[in-house]
Coordinates of C-alpha atoms in Angstrom, one line a residue:
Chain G
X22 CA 271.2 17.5 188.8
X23 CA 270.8 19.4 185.4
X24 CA 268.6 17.3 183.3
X25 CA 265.9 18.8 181.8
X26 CA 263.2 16.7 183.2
X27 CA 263.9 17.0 186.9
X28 CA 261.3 19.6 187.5
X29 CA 258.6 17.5 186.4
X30 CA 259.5 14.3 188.5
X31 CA 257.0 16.1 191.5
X32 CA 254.1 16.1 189.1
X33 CA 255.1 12.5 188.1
X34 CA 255.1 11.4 191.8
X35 CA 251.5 13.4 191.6
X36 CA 250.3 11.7 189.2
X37 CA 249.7 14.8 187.6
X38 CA 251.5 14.6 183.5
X39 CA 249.3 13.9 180.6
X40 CA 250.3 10.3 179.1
X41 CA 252.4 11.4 176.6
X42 CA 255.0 13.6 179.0
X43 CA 254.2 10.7 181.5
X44 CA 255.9 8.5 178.4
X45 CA 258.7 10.6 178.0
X46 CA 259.9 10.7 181.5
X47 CA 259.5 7.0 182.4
X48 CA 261.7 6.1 179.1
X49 CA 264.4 9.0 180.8
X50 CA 264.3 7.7 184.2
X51 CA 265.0 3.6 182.5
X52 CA 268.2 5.3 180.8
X53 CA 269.1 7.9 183.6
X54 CA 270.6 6.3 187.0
X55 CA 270.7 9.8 188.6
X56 CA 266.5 11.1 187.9
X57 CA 265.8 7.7 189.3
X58 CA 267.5 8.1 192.1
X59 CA 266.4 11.7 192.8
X60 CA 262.6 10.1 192.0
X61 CA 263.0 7.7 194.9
X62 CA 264.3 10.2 197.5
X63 CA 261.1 12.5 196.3
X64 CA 259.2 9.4 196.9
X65 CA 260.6 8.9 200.7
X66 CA 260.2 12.5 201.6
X67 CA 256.3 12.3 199.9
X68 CA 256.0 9.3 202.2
X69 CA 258.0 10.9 205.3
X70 CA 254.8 13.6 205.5
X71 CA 251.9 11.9 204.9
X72 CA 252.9 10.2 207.8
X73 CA 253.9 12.9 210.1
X74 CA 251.3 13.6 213.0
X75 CA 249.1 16.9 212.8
X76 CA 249.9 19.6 215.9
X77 CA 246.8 22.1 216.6
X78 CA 247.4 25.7 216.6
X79 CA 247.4 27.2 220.0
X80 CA 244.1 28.6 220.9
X81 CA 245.7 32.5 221.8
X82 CA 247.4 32.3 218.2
X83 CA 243.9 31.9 216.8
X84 CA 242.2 34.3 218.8
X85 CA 244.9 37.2 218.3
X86 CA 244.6 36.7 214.2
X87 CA 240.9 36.8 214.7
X88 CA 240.9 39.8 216.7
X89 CA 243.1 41.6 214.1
X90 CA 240.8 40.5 211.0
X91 CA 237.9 42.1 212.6
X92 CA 239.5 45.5 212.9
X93 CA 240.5 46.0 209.6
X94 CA 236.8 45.7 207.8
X95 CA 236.9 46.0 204.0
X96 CA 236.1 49.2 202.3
X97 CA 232.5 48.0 201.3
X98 CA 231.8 46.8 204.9
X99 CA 232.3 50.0 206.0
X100 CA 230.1 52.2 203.6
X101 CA 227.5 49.4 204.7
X102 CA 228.2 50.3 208.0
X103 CA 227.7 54.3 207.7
X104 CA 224.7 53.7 205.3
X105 CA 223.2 51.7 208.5
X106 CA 223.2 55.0 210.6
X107 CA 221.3 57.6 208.8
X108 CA 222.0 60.0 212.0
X109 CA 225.4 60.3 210.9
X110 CA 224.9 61.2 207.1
X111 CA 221.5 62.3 207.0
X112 CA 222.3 66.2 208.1
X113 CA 225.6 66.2 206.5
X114 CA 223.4 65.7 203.3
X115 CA 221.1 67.9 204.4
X116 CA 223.4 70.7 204.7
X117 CA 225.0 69.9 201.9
X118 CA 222.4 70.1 199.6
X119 CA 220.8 73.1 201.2
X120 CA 224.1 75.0 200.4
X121 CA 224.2 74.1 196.8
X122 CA 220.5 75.0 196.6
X123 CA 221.7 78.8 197.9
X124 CA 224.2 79.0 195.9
X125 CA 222.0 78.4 192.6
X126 CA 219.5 80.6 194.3
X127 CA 221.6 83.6 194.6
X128 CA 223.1 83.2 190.9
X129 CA 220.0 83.0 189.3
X130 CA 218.7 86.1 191.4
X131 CA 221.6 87.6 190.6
X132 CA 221.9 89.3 194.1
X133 CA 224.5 91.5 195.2
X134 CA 225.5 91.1 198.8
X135 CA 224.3 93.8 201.1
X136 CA 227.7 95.3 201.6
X137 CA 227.4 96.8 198.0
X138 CA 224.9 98.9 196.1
X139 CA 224.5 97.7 192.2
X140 CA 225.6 99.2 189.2
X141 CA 223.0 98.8 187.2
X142 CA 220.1 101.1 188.7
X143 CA 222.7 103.6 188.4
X144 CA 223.3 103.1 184.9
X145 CA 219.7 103.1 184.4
X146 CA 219.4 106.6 186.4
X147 CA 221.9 108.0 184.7
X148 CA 220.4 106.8 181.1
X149 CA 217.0 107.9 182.2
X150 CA 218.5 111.6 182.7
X151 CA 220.5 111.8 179.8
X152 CA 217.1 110.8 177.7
X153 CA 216.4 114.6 178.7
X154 CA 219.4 116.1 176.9
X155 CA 218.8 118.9 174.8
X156 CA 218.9 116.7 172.1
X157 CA 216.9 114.0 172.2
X158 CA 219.0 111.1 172.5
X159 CA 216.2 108.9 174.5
X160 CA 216.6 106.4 170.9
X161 CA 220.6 106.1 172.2
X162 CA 219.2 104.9 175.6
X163 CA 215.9 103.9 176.1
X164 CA 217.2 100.3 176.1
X165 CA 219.0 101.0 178.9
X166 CA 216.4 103.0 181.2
X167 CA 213.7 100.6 180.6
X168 CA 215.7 97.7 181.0
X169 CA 214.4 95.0 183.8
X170 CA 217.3 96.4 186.0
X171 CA 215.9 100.0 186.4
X172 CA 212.6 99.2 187.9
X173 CA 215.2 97.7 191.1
X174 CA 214.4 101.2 193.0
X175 CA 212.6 103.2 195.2
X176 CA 210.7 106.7 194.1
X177 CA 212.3 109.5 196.1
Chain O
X9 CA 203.0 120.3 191.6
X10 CA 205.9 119.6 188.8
X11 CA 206.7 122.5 186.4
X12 CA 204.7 121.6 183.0
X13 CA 206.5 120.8 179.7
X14 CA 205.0 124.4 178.4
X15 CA 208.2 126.2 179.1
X16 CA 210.7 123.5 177.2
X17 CA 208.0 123.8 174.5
X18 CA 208.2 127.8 174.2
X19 CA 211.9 128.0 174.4
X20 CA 212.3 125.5 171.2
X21 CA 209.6 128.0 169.2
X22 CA 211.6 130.6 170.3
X23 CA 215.3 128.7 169.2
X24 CA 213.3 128.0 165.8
X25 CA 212.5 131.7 165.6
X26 CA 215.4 133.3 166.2
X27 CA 217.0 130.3 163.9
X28 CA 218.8 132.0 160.6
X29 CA 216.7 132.4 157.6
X30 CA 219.7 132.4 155.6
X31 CA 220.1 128.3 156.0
X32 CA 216.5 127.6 154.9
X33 CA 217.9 129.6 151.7
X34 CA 221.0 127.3 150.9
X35 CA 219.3 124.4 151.7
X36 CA 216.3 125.6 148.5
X37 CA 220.0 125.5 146.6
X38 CA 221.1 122.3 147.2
X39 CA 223.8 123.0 149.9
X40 CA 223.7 122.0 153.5
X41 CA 222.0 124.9 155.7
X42 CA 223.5 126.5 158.3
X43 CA 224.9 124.2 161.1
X44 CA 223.2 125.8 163.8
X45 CA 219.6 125.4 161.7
X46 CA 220.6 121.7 161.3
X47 CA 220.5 122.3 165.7
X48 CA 217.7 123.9 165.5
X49 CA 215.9 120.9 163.4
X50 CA 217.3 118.8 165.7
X51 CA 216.0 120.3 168.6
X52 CA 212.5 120.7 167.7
X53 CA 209.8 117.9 168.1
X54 CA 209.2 116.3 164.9
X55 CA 205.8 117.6 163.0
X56 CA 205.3 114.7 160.5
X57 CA 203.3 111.4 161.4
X58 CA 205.6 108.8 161.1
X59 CA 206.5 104.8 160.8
X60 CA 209.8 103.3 160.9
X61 CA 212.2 100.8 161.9
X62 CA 215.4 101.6 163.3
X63 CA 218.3 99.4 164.6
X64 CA 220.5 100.4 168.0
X65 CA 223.6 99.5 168.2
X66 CA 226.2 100.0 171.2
X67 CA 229.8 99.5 171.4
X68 CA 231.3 99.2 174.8
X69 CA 235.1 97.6 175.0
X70 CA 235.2 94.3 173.6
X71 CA 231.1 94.0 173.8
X72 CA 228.2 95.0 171.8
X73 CA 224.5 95.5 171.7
X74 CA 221.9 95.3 169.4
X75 CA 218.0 95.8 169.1
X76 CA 215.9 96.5 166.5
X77 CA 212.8 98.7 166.8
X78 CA 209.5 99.5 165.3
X79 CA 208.9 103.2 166.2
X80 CA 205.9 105.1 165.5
X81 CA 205.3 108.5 166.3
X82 CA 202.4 111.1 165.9
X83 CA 203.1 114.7 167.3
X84 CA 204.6 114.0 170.7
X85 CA 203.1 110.6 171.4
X86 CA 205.2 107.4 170.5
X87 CA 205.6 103.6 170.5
X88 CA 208.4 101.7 170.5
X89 CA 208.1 98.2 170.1
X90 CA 211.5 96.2 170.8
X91 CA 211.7 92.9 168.8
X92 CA 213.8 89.6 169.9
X93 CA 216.3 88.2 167.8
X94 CA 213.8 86.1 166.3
X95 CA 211.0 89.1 165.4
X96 CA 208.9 88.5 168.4
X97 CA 207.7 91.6 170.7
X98 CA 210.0 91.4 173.4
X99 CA 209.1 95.4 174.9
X100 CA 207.0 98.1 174.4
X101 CA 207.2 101.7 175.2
X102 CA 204.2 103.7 175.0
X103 CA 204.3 107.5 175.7
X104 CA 201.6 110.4 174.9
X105 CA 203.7 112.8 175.8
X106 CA 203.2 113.5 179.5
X107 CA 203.1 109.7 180.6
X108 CA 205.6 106.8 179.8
X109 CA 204.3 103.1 179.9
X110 CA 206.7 100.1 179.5
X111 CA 205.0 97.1 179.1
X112 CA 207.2 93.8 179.2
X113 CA 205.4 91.5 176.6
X114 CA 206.9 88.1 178.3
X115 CA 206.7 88.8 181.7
X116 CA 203.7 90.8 181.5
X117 CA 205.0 93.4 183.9
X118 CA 204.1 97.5 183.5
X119 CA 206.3 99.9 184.6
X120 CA 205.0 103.7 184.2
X121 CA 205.8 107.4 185.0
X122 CA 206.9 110.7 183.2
X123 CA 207.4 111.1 180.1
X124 CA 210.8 112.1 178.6
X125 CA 211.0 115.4 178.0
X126 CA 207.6 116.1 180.1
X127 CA 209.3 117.9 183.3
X128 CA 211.2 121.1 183.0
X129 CA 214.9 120.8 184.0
X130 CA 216.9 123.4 186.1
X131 CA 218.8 124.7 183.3
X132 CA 216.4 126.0 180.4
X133 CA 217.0 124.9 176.6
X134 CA 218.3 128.5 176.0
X135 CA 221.3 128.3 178.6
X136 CA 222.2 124.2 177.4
X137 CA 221.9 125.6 173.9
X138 CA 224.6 128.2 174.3
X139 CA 226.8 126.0 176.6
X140 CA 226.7 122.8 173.7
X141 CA 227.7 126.1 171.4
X142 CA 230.5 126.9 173.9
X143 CA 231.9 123.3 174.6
X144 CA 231.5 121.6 170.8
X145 CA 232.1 122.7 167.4
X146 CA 229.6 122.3 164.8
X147 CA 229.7 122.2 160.9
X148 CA 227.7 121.0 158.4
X149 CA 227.5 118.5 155.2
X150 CA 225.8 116.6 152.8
X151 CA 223.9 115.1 151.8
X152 CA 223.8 111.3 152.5
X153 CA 221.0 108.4 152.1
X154 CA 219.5 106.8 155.2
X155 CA 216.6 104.7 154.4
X156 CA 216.6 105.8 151.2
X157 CA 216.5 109.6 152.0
X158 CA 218.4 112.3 151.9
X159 CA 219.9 114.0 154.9
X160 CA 221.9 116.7 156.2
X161 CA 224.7 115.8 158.3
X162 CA 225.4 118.2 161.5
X163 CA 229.0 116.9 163.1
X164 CA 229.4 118.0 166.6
X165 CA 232.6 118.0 168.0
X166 CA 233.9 118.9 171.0
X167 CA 236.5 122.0 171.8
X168 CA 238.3 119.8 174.7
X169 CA 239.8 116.9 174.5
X170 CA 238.0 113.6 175.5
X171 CA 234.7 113.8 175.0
X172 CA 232.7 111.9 172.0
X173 CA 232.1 113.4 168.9
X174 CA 228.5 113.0 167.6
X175 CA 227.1 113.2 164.1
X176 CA 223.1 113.9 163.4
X177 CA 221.7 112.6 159.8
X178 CA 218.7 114.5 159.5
X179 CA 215.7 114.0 157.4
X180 CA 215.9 117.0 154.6
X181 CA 212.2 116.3 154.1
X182 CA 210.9 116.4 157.8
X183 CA 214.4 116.8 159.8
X184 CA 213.4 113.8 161.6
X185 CA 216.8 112.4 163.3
X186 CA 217.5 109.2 161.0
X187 CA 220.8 108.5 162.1
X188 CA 222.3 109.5 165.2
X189 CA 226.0 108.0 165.9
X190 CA 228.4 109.1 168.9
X191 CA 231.4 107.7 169.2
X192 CA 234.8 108.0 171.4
X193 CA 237.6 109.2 169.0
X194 CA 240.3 106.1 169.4
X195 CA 238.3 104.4 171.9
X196 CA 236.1 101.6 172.2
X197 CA 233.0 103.3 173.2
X198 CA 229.8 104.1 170.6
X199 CA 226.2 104.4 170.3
X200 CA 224.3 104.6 167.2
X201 CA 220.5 104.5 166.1
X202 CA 219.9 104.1 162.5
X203 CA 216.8 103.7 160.5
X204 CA 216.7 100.9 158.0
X205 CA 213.2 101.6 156.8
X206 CA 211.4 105.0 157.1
X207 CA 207.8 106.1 155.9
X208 CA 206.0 109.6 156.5
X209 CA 202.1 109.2 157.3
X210 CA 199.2 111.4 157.0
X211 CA 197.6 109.9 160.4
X212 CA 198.4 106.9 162.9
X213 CA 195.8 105.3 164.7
X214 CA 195.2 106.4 168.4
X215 CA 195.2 102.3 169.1
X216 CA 198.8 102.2 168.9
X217 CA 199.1 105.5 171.3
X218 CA 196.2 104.4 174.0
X219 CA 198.4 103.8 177.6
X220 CA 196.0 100.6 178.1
X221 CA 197.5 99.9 181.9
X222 CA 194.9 97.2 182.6
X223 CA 194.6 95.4 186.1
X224 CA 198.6 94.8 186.1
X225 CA 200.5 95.9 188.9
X226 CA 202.6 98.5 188.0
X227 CA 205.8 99.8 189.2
X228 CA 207.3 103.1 188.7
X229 CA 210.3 103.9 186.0
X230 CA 212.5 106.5 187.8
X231 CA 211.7 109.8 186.3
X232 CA 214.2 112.1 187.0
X233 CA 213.4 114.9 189.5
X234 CA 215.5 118.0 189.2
X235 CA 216.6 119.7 192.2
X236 CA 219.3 122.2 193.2
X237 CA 222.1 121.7 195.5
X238 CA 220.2 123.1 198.2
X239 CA 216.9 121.4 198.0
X240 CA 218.6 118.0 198.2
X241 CA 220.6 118.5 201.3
X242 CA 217.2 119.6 203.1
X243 CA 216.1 116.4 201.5
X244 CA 218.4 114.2 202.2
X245 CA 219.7 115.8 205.8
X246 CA 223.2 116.4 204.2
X247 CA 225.5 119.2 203.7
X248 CA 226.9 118.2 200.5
X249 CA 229.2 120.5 198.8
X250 CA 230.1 120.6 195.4
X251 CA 231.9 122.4 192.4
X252 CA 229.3 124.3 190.1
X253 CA 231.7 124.1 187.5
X254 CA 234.5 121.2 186.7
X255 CA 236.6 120.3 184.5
X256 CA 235.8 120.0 180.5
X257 CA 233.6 122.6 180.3
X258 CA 230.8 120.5 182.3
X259 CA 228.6 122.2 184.6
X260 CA 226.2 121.3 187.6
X261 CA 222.8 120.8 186.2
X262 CA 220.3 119.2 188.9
X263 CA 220.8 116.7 191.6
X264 CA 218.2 113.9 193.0
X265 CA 218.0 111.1 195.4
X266 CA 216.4 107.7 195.5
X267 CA 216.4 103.9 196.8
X268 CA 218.1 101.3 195.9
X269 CA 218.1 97.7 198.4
X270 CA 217.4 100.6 201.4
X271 CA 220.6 102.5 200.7
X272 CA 219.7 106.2 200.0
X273 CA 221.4 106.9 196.5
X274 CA 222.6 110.9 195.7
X275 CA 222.6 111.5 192.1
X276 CA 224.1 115.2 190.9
X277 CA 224.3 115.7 186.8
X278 CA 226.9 117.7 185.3
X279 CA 226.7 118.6 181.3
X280 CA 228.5 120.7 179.3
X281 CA 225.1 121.2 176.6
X282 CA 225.9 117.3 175.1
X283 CA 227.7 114.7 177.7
X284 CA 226.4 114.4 180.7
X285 CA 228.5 113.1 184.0
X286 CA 226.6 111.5 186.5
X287 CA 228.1 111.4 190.4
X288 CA 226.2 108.9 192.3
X289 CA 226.8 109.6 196.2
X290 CA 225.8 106.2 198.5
X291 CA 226.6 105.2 201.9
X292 CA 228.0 101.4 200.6
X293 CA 230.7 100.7 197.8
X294 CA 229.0 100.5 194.8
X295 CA 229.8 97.2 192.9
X296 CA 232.0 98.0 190.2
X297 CA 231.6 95.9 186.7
X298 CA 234.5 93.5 186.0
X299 CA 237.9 94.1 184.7
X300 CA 239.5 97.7 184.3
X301 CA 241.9 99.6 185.6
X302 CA 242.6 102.1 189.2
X303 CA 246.6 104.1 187.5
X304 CA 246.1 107.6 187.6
X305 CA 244.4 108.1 190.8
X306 CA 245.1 106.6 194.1
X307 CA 242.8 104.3 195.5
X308 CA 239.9 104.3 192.8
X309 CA 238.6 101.7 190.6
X310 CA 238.0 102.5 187.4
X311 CA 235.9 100.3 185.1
X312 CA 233.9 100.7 181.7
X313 CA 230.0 99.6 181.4
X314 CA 227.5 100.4 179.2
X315 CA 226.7 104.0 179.7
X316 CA 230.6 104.8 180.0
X317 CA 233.4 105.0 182.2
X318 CA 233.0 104.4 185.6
X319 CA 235.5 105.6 188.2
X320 CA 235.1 105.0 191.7
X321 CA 236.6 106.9 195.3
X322 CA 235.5 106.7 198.6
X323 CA 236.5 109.8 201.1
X324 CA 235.7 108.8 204.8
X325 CA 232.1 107.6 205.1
X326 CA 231.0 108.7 201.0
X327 CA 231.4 106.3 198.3
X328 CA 231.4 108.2 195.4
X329 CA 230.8 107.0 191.9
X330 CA 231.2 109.1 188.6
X331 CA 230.0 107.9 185.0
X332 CA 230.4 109.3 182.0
X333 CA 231.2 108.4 178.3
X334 CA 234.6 110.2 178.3
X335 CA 238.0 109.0 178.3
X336 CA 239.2 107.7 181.6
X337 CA 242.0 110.7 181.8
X338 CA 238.8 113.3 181.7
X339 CA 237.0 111.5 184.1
X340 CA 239.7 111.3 186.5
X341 CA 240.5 115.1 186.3
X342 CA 236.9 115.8 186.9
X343 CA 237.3 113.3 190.1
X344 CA 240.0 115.5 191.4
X345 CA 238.5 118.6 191.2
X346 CA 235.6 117.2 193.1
X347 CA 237.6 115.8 195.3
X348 CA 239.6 119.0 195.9
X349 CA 235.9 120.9 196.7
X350 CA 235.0 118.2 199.2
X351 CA 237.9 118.9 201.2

């Protein structure tokens, strides 16, 4: 069948068109041998199932889908699940945020690892002895002799 | 008990007197004296009270540094007072002469010890005089404003290739230093101080002068000590060897030693009467600023800061490290020389 209002014969049976479309399709189906007839077999099929009997599902089927919904928890149901056992997160934290803390430590001391002497109470040494050139040039480096940097050694 | 500042101070009254009489004459008509009586100015301690404020200013590859400085000065004491950007006392440097105080205004720290100039060094004034007459040429010009007042301009520039050139603007009223500039020929590395405002006194107050160290703690600036080769291998337990002469006209000076995080820290000074190379001697690399450059010389790192080039070798257990504002070709001719006399 090709008429235009076969697809809505299903909501018709349903009960489900507004008045107007309701209209439309009864006044189709007085002029239309073939929609009626397809209307009356929808009708015996609609009628054919609501009185079919109702088979349970078998009780291994249900338990097997059961079992395989709980493995797969949901994204949200597992952070809830990690955030309920502090002894799992609680050191990773810990170390975590102790190693970010050294790290911002050691930048703002501006350390050198051990493995290296710094530059700069070299530069300073080397400005503080050329402040003592014949002519005085202490003006051209007494920034760089008294600079925080030069106080970073021992007497000899 | 440290040699006194007595014999630095005879040897410049003893520069000045055998300094040509001839100069003073020009200078009474107009032309520039003699360039070795613009040295001799130079080298003398100022005699005029003064006030000022002077500007430093250093050049070092793509970088730069300024301060500005209130300086007063009276005879051989002097205080320095280092401003922030925004005119606040950032630093003060108080010295009488025989003592140096540094006082750190916003930390309220104190560092203290010698005095520049205070300890006698190894080689006299008389000896670095001639050598800076051997190594550099010098000729003389003007005259110029600085502050407003006329100066004699003494160019010193040097016989070998390499090494900065530096020109002296001194005062032709008190031949205090007004402008001092030295500068790399070609290359990006300068240092200038520059008065913007100058003022002769009669008399400063002894307030600004007095070395007030308080109740502060106070930790030592590193005064430079000046031993031979000899005294710092007994020392330092070593049997370092090294060239009395190198390279560039520079010649060994005076060695030290000192501290730094527990590693023991050699320090021998080479100068050729101007520039001065530092060779730093450690038991640990020494952390190299960033960037630079190793061609030239295998296995060494060479790098600029702000006090020069820096090249650095290591031969079995030494690290060396050698500084110096010269071109990096220089410095790495000096290194093989002193790495030949290691061998």
């Amino acid at each position: 069948m090709s008429h235009e209002e076969s697809p809505w014969l299903s909501s018709l049976l349903d009960g489900e068109l507004p008045d107007a479309e309701r209209s439309r399709i009864e006044n189709h189906l007085r002029r239309c041998p073939d929609c009626a007839r397809e209307l009356l077999e929808l009708r015996r099929v609609k009628a054919l199932l609501s009185g079919a009997a109702r088979r349970p599902l078998p009780a291994e089927l249900i338990a097997a889908i059961e079992a395989r919904v709980e493995r797969r928890p949901s994204f949200f149901a597992a952070l809830r699940r990690l955030a309920a056992a502090p002894l799992v997160w609680a050191p990773a934290a810990a170390l975590t945020m102790a190693a970010l803390l050294m790290t911002f430590w050691m930048r703002s001391l501006d350390r050198t690892p051990d493995e290296y002497v710094p530059l700069g109470p070299l530069l300073a040494a080397h400005s503080r002895y050329v402040a003592e050139s014949l002519i005085p040039e202490d003006n051209l480096v007494a920034e760089s002799y008294s600079a925080p940097d030069a106080s970073d050694q021992g007497s000899n | 008990m440290p040699p006194t500042k007595a014999p630095i101070r005879s040897a410049a009254a003893l520069v000045l007197l055998l300094s040509p009489l001839g100069g003073l004459a020009r200078a009474a008509q107009g032309a520039a004296p003699e360039a070795e009586t613009l040295l001799n100015w130079a080298l003398q301690p100022p005699t005029t009270d003064y006030r000022g404020r002077m500007l430093f200013l250093q050049w070092f590859g793509p970088r730069a540094r300024a301060d500005q400085v209130r300086l007063y000065r009276s005879g051989e004491r002097s205080r320095r007072e280092y401003l922030a950007p925004d005119g606040s006392l950032k630093r003060v440097i108080i010295s009488d002469g025989d003592k140096q105080v540094v006082q750190f205004v916003k930390k309220g720290r104190l560092l203290q010890g010698d005095a520049v100039g205070s300890r006698e060094k190894l080689m006299s004034p008389k000896q670095e005089r001639a050598l800076l007459l051997k190594n550099y040429r010098l000729s003389a010009s003007g005259p110029e404003s600085v502050a407003g007042r006329p100066c004699w301009l003494l160019k010193i520039v040097p016989r070998a290739a390499g090494k900065p050139e530096q020109t002296l603007w001194l005062d032709q009223e008190t031949h205090v230093l007004l402008e001092n500039k030295r500068a790399l020929p070609g290359k990006p590395l300068a240092a200038m101080v520059l008065y913007t405002s100058f003022k002769p006194e009669d008399s400063l107050p002894d307030s600004l002068f007095a070395l007030n160290l308080s109740s502060a703690p106070l930790r030592p600036v590193l005064a430079p000590e000046f031993l031979t080769l000899a005294q710092l291998n007994a020392q330092t337990g070593n049997a370092l060897k090294l060239p009395g002469v190198l390279p560039g006209g520079f010649e060994f000076e005076s060695a030290d030693h000192f501290t730094v995080r527990r590693s023991i820290v050699r320090h021998a000074r080479y100068t050729d009467g101007l520039t001065v190379l530092s060779l730093f001697l450690t038991d640990k690399p020494v952390r190299m600023p960033r960037g630079g450059s190793s061609e030239g010389l295998a296995s060494a790192s060479l790098r600029l800061s702000s006090a020069g080039s820096v090249l650095r070798w290591r031969r079995g257990r030494v690290h060396y490290t050698l500084l110096g504002d010269v071109t990096k070709e220089l410095l790495q001719n000096v290194a093989r020389a002193l790495i030949a006399a290691s061998r």
